[in-house]
XYZ file of C-alpha atoms in Angstrom:
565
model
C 239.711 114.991 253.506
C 242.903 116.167 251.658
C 245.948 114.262 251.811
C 248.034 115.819 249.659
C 250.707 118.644 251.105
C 249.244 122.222 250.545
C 249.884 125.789 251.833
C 249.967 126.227 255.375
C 246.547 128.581 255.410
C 244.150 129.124 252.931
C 245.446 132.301 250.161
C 243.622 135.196 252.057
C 240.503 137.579 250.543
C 241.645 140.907 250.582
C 239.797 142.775 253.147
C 238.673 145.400 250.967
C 236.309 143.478 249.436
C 234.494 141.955 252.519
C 231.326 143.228 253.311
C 231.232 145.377 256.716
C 230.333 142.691 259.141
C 229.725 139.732 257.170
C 229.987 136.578 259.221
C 231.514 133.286 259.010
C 230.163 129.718 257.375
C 231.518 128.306 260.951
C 231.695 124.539 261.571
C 228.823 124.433 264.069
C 226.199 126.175 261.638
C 227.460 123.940 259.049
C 226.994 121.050 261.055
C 223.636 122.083 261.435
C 223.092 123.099 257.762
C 224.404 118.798 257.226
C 222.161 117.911 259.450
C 218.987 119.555 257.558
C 219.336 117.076 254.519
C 217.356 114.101 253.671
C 217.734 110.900 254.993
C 220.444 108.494 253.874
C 217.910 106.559 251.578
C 217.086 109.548 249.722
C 219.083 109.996 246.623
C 221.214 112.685 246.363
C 223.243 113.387 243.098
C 226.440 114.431 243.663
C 228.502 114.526 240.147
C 226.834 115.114 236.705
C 227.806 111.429 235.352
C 224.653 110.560 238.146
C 222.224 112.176 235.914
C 223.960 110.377 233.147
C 223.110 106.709 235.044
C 220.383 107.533 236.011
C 219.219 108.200 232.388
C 220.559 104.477 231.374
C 218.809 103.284 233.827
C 215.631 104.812 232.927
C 216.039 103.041 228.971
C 216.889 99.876 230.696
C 213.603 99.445 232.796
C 211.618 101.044 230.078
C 212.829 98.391 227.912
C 212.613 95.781 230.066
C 208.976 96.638 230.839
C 207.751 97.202 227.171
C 209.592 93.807 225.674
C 209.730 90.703 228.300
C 206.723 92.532 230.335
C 204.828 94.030 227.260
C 203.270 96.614 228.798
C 202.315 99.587 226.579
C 205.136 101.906 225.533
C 203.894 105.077 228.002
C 203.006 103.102 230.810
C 206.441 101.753 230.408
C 208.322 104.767 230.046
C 207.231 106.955 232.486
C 207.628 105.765 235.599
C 211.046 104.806 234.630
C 211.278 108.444 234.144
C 210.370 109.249 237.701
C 213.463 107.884 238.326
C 215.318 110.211 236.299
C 212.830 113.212 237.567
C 214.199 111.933 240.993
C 217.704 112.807 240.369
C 217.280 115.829 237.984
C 214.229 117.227 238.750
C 212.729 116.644 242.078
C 210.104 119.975 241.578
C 208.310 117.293 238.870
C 207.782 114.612 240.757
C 205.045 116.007 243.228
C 202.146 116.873 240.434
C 203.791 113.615 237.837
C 203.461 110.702 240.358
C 199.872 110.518 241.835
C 198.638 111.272 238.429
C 200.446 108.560 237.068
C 199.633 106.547 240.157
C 195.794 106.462 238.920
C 196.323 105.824 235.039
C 197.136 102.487 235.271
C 194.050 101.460 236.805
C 191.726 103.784 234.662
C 193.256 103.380 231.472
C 193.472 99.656 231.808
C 197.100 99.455 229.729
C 197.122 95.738 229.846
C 199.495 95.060 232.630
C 198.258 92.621 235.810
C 197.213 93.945 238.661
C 200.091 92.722 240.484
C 202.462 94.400 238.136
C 200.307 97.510 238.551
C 200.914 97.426 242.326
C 204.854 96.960 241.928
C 204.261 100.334 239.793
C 201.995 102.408 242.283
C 204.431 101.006 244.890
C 207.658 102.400 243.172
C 205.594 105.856 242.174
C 204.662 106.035 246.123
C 208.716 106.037 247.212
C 209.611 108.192 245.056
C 207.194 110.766 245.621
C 208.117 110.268 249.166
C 212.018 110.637 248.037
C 211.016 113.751 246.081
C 209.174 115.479 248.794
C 211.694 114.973 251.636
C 214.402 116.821 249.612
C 211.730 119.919 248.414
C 211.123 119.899 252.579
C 215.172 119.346 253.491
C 215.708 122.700 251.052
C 213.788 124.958 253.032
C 215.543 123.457 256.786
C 218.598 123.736 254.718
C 217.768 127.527 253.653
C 216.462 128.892 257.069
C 219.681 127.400 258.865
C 221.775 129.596 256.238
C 219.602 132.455 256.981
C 220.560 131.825 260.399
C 223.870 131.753 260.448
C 223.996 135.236 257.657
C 222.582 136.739 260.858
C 220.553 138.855 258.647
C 223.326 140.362 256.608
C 222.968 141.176 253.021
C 224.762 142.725 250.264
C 224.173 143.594 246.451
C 226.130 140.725 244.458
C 229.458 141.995 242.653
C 227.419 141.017 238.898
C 224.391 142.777 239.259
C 223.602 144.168 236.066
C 225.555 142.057 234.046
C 224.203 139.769 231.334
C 222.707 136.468 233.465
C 223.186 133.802 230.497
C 222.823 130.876 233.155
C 220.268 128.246 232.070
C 219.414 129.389 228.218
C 221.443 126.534 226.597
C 219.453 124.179 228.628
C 216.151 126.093 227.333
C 216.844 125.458 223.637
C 218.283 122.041 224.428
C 215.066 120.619 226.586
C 212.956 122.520 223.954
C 213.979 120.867 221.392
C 214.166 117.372 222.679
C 210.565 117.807 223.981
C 209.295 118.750 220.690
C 211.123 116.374 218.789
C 209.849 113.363 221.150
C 206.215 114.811 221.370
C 206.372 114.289 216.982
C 207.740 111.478 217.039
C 204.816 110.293 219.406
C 202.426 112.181 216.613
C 203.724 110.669 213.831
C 204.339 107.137 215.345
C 200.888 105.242 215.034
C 199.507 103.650 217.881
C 200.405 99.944 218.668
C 198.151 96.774 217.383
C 196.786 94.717 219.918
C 199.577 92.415 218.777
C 202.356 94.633 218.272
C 205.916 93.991 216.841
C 209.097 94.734 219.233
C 209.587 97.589 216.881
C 206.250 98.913 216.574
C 206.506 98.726 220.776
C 210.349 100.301 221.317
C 209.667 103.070 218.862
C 206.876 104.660 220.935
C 208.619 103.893 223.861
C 211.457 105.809 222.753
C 210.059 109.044 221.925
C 208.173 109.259 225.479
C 211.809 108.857 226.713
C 213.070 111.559 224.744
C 209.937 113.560 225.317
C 210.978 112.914 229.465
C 214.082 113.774 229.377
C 213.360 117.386 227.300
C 210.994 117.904 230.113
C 213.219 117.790 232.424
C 216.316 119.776 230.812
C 213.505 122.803 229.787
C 212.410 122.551 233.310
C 216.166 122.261 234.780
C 216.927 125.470 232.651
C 214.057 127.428 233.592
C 214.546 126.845 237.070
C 218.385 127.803 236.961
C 217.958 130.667 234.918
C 214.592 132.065 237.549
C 216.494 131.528 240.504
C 219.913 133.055 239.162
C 217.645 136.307 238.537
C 215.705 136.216 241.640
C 219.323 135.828 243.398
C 220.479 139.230 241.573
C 217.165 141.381 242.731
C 217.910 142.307 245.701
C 220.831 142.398 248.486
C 222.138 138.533 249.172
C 222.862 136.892 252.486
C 226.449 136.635 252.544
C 229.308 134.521 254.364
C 232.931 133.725 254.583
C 234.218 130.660 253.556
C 236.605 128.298 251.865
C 236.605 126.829 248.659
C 239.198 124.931 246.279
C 238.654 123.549 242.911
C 237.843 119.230 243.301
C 239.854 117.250 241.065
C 236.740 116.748 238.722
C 237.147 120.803 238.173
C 233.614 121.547 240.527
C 234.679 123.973 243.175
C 234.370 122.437 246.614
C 232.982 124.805 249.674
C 234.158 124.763 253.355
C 233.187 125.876 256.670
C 235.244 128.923 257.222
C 237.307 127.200 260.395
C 237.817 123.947 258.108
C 241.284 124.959 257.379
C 242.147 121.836 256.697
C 239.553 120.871 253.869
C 238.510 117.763 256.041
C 234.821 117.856 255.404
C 233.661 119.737 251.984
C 230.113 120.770 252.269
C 228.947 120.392 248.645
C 230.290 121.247 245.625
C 229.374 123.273 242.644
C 230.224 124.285 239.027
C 230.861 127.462 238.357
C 231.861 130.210 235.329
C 234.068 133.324 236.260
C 231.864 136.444 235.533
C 233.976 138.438 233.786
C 236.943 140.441 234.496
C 238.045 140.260 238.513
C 236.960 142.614 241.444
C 239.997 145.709 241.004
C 241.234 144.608 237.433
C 242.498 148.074 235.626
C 241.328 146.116 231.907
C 245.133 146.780 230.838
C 246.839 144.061 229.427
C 250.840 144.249 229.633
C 252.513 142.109 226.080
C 252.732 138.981 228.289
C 249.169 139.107 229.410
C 247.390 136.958 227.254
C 250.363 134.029 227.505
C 250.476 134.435 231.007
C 246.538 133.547 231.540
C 247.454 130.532 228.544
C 250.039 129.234 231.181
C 247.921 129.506 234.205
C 244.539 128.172 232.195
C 246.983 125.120 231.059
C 248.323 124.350 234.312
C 244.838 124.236 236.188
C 243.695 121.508 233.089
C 246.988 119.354 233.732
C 246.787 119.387 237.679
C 246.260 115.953 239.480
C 244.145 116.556 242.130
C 242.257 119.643 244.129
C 243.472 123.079 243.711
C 244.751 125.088 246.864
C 242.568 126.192 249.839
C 240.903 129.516 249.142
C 238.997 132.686 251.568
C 235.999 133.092 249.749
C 232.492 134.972 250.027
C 229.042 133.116 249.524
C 226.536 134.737 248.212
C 223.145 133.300 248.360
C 221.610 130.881 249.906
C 222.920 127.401 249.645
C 220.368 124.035 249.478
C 220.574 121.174 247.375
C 219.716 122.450 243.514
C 220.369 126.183 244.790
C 222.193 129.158 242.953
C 224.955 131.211 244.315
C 228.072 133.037 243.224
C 231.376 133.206 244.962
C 234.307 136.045 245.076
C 237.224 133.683 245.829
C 240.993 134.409 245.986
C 242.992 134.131 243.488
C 245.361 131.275 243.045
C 248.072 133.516 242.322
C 249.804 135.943 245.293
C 249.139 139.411 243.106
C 245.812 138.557 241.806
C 242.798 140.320 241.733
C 239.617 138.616 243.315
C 237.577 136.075 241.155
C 233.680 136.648 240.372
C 232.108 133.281 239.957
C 228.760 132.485 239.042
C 227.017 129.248 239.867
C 226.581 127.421 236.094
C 224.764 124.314 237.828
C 222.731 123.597 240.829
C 224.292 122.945 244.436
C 225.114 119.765 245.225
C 225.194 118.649 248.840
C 227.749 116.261 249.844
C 226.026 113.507 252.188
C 228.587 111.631 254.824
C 228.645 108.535 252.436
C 229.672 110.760 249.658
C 232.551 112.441 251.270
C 234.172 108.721 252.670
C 233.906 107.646 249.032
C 235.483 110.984 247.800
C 237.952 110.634 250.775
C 239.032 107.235 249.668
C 239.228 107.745 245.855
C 241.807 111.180 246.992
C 244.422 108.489 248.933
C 244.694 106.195 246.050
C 245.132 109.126 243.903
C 247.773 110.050 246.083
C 249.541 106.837 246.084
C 249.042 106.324 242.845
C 251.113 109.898 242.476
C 253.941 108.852 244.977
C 254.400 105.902 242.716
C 254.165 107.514 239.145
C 257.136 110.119 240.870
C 258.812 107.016 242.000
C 258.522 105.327 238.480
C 259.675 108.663 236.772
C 262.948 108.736 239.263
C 263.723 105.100 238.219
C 262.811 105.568 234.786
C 265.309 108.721 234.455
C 267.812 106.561 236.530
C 267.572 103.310 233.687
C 267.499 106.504 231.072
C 271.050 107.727 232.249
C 272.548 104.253 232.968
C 271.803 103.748 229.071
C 273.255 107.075 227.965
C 276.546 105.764 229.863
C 276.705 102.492 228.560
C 275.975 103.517 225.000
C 274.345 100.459 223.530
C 271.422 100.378 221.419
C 268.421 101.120 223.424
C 265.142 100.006 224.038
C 262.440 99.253 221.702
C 265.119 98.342 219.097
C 266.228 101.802 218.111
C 269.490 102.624 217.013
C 272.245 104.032 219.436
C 271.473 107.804 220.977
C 267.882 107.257 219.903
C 264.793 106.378 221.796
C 261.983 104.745 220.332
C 258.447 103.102 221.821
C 256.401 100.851 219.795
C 252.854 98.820 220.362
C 253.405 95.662 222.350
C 251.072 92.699 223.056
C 248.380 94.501 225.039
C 247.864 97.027 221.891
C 247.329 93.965 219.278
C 245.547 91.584 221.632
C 242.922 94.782 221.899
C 242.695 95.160 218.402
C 242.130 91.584 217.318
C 239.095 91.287 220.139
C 237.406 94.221 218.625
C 238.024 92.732 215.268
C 237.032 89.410 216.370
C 234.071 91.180 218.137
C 232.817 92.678 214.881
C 232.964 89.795 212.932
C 230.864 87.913 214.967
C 228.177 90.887 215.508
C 228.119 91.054 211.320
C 228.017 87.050 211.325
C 225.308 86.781 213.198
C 223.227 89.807 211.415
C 221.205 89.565 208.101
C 219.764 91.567 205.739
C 220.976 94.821 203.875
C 221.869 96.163 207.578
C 225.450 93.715 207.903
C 226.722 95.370 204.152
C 225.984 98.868 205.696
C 227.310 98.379 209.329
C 230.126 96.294 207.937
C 231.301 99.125 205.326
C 231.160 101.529 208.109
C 232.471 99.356 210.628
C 235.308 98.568 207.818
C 236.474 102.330 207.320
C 236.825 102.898 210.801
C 238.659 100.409 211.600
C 240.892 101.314 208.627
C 241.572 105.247 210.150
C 242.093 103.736 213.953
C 243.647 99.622 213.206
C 247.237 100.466 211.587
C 247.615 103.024 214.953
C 246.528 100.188 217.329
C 249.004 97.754 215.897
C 251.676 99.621 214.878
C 252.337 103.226 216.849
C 255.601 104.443 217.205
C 257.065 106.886 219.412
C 260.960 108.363 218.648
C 263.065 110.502 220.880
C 265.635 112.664 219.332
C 267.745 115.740 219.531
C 264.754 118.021 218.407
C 261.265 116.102 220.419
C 259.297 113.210 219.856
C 258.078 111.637 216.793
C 255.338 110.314 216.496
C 253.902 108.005 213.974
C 250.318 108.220 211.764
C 248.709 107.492 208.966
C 250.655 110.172 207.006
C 253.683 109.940 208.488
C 254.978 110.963 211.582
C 254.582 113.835 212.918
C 257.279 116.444 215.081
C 256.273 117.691 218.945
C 259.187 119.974 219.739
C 260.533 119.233 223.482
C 259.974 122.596 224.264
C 255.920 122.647 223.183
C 255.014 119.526 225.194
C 251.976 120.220 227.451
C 250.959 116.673 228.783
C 252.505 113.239 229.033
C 250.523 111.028 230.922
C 248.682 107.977 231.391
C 245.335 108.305 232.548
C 243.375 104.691 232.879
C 243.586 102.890 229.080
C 245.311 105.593 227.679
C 248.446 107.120 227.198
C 248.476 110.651 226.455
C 250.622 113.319 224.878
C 249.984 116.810 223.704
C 251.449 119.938 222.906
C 250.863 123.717 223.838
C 250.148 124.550 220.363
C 246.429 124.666 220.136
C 246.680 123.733 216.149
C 248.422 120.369 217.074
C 245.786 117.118 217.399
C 246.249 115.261 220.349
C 248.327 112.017 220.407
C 246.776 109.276 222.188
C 246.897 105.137 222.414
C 244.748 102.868 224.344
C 245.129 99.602 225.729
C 243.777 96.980 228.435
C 244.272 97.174 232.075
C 243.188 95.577 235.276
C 244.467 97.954 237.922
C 243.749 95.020 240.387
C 245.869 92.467 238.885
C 248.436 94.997 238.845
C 248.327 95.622 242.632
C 248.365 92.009 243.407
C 250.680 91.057 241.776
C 253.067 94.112 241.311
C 253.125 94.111 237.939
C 253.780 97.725 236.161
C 251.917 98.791 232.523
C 253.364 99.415 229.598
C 251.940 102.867 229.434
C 253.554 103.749 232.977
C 256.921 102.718 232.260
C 256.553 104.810 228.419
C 254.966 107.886 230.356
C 257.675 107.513 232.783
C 260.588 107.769 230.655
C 259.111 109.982 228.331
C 258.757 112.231 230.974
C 262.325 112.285 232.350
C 263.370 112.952 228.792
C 261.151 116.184 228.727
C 261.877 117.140 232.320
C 265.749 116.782 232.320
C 267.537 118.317 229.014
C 270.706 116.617 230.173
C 268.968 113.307 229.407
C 267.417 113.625 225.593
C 269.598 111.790 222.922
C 272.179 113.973 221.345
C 271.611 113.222 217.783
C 268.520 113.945 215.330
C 266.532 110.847 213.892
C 267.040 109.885 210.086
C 264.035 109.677 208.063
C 263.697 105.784 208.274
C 264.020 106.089 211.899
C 261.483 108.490 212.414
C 258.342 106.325 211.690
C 257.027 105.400 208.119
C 253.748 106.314 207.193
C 250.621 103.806 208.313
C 248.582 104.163 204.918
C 249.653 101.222 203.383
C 248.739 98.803 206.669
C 245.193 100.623 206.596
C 244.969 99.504 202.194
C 245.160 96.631 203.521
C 243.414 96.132 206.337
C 240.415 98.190 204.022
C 240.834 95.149 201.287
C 241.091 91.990 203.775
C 237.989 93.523 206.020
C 236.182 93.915 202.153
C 236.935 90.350 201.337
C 235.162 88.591 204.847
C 231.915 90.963 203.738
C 232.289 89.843 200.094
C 232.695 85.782 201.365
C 230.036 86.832 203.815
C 227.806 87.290 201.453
């Protein structure tokens, strides 16, 4: 699947720490491990953000069913919570969804019998999803058995503290508690309800759901992470990288070329590697900075890796991993599994595959763009005229252009219609808050500055501007909406702008961002010395401070509430 240039074999494990006669994850048995998942119409998470849709979608049906439908609020939440147990936490759904199945009908909750059938219906498939992947783990587990060939070992962390899972604990705690008092405390709905005496109740059974199933995703992590450590682990060779969404992607062992990743991961280092002395030389702590820095700023996967599996893997499985080290004199890595497995389904990886090779042309043209942008940089410096952006000869300056404004005055725009429309106490309170914000974040829409001189760049805020030394710059980039810089210093905030794109109009009709070319340039300046303006930037040219354009933006947003009213 990679298409980006790497190493010409994966960094090697040192032999030392292999196991006597621990096999290899070879493409056949892993082919036959693929083979043991579900079938294509069973869902199979792949990247956290899932969990994350899967939630909205849950508050969108529930909503749909308790307003337009008016069912009652827990006959309307919680099958749209199967849907979330689906993705999450399959383990529920087995006990939740026949019960359910049979409420509707005995309970009588007001809904039509048609409408009850569409429900039983939905409960019925995914129960049926549910099962198939409880029944694909244990194919999925016997075929890794299988190819361990009955070879165990004690895992590298036994005996350290296991924190996996306890976060989750307090977290689905917590939310379960909080939505079972709210469904206390919230009286039950009149034959007649309001929308809010229906959304409220409603609500809380959603919250209540998804504490469920964080306490239950917890628990489950933290039980099998334990049971993994109790005795002697199958274990296998393979390969792993880090993905470009920092989960670490695992290989067959003969998949030198990281064409088909298996599934991927996220995992914690367990403390200090396998052979580490514990001494720290003076440049220790800088050097893992650097290297901790560097992994945060890559584009794209990290390099091919020998690693050894221990555990058994299956979708929602734990494991942990001794993996080379990126660097050549590097000690071995411990890393513990701080999520479930994830299996990668065919669909998944041609999806993954495709969104790699536009990253990579994207890259070959940002490195093209930066080679132009240092060639227009150096044409300047020999002609000598005042330069772009309308700053003054041997100084470099980027302002806000049309995009930046033309976002600003929709959102304004935006606003004022949302408070026009509102009534009641509600439009003074949303429209002070809405007012202050747009005070601290307006003047830096409309009005940011970026200068290049002899020392770094300045850049402008409410204050004044501020100094990022040439020599502390960490990232310059732009990422999407927004264009990006920071600095190594860990004290210094993040500067960042945002503005509109449509990457498709772009492609059609070749037209190039604002952002790009200003990333672009910026970074030839920081890359090439030879390049920066020779001279340092007066105070006037510098930036002047943005307070007085948020007064007033602060006074004219006061005024429309005040002739509002």
């Amino acid at each position: 699947m990679s298409t980006t240039p790497g190493p010409p074999s994966p960094l090697p494990l040192p032999a030392a720490v292999v196991p006597d006669g621990c096999p290899s994850w070879s493409g056949e048995h892993a082919r036959r491990w693929l083979d043991a998942l579900p079938s294509r119409w069973v869902p199979l998470p792949s990247r956290s953000r899932h969990l994350l849709t899967a939630l909205s979608a849950a508050a969108a049906a529930t909503a749909l069913l308790v307003l337009p439908a008016g069912w009652q609020p827990w006959a309307a939440a919680l099958p749209a919570l199967h849907g979330l147990w689906l993705y999450a936490r399959p383990e529920i759904v087995p006990v939740s969804a026949p019960v359910l199945a049979v409420l509707p009908a005995v309970l009588r909750t007001g809904t039509t019998w048609p409408q009850t059938a569409v429900a039983v219906t939905f409960l019925a498939l995914v129960w049926a999803a549910a099962v198939s992947r409880l029944v694909a783990r244990r194919r999925q587990r016997d075929r890794v058995r299988d190819a361990a060939a009955g070879i165990t070992a004690p895992l590298p962390d036994t005996g350290r503290p296991l924190a996996r899972g306890r976060f989750l604990i307090v977290c689905g705690g917590v939310l379960l508690a909080f939505g079972l008092a709210a469904l206390a405390v919230v009286p039950a709905p009149p034959p007649d309800p309001s929308e809010a005496a229906r959304v409220l109740p409603a609500l809380a059974w959603l919250v209540a759901g998804q504490g469920l199933a964080t306490l239950v995703s917890g628990l489950l992590g933290r039980r099998r992470a334990a049971a993994l450590r109790a005795a002697p682990a199958p274990v296998l060779r393979v390969l792993v990288r880090e993905g470009a969404d920092g989960d670490t992607e695992v290989f067959a062992a003969d998949d030198t070329a990281a064409l088909r990743p298996l599934f991927r991961v996220a995992v914690i280092e367990a403390g200090d590697g396998i052979g580490e002395t514990g001494e720290n030389g003076p440049g220790h702590d800088e050097e893992e900075l650097d290297a901790f820095l560097a992994r945060v700023d890559r584009k794209g996967p990290g390099p091919l890796r020998e690693a050894l599996m221990y555990g058994v893997p299956c979708d929602g499985a734990e494991i942990l991993l001794v993996t080379a080290a990126e660097t050549a004199d590097g000690p071995p890595v411990v890393e513990r599994s701080s999520g479930p497995v994830r299996p990668l389904c065919e669909a998944t990886v041609r999806r993954l595959s495709a969104a790699e090779k536009r990253r990579a042309a994207r890259e070959a043209s940002h490195a093209e763009l930066r080679r132009a942008a240092g060639e227009t940089i150096a044409r300047g410096r020999e002609r000598g005229p005042e330069t772009r952006g309308g700053g003054p000869a041997g100084i470099r300056q980027w302002r806000a252009g049309l995009l930046d404004r033309l976002r600003a005055l929709l959102l304004v725009v935006w606003a004022g219609v949302v408070l026009w429309g509102d009534t009641g106490g509600w439009r003074y309170a949303l429209g002070a808050l809405a007012g202050f914000v747009g005070a601290l974040w307006l003047p830096h829409w409309v009005a940011w500055r970026i200068t290049a001189d002899r020392e770094g760049l300045w850049l402008g805020g409410l204050r004044g501007p501020r100094l990022l030394p040439w020599d502390e710059i960490r990232t310059v980039d732009c990422t999407g909406t927004e264009l990006k810089l920071d600095s190594r210093r860990a004290s210094f905030t993040g500067w960042t702008a945002h503005a509109p794109r449509w990457p498709w109009l772009e492609r059609r009709f070749g037209l190039l961002h604002p952002y790009e070319r200003t990333a672009a340039e910026i970074t030839a300046l920081w890359r090439d010395p030879s390049l920066r303006p020779p001279v340092p930037a007066d105070r006037s040219e510098r930036g002047r401070p943005l307070w007085p354009l948020a007064l007033v933006s602060a006074i004219a947003w006061a005024a429309a509430l005040l002739f509002l009213s």
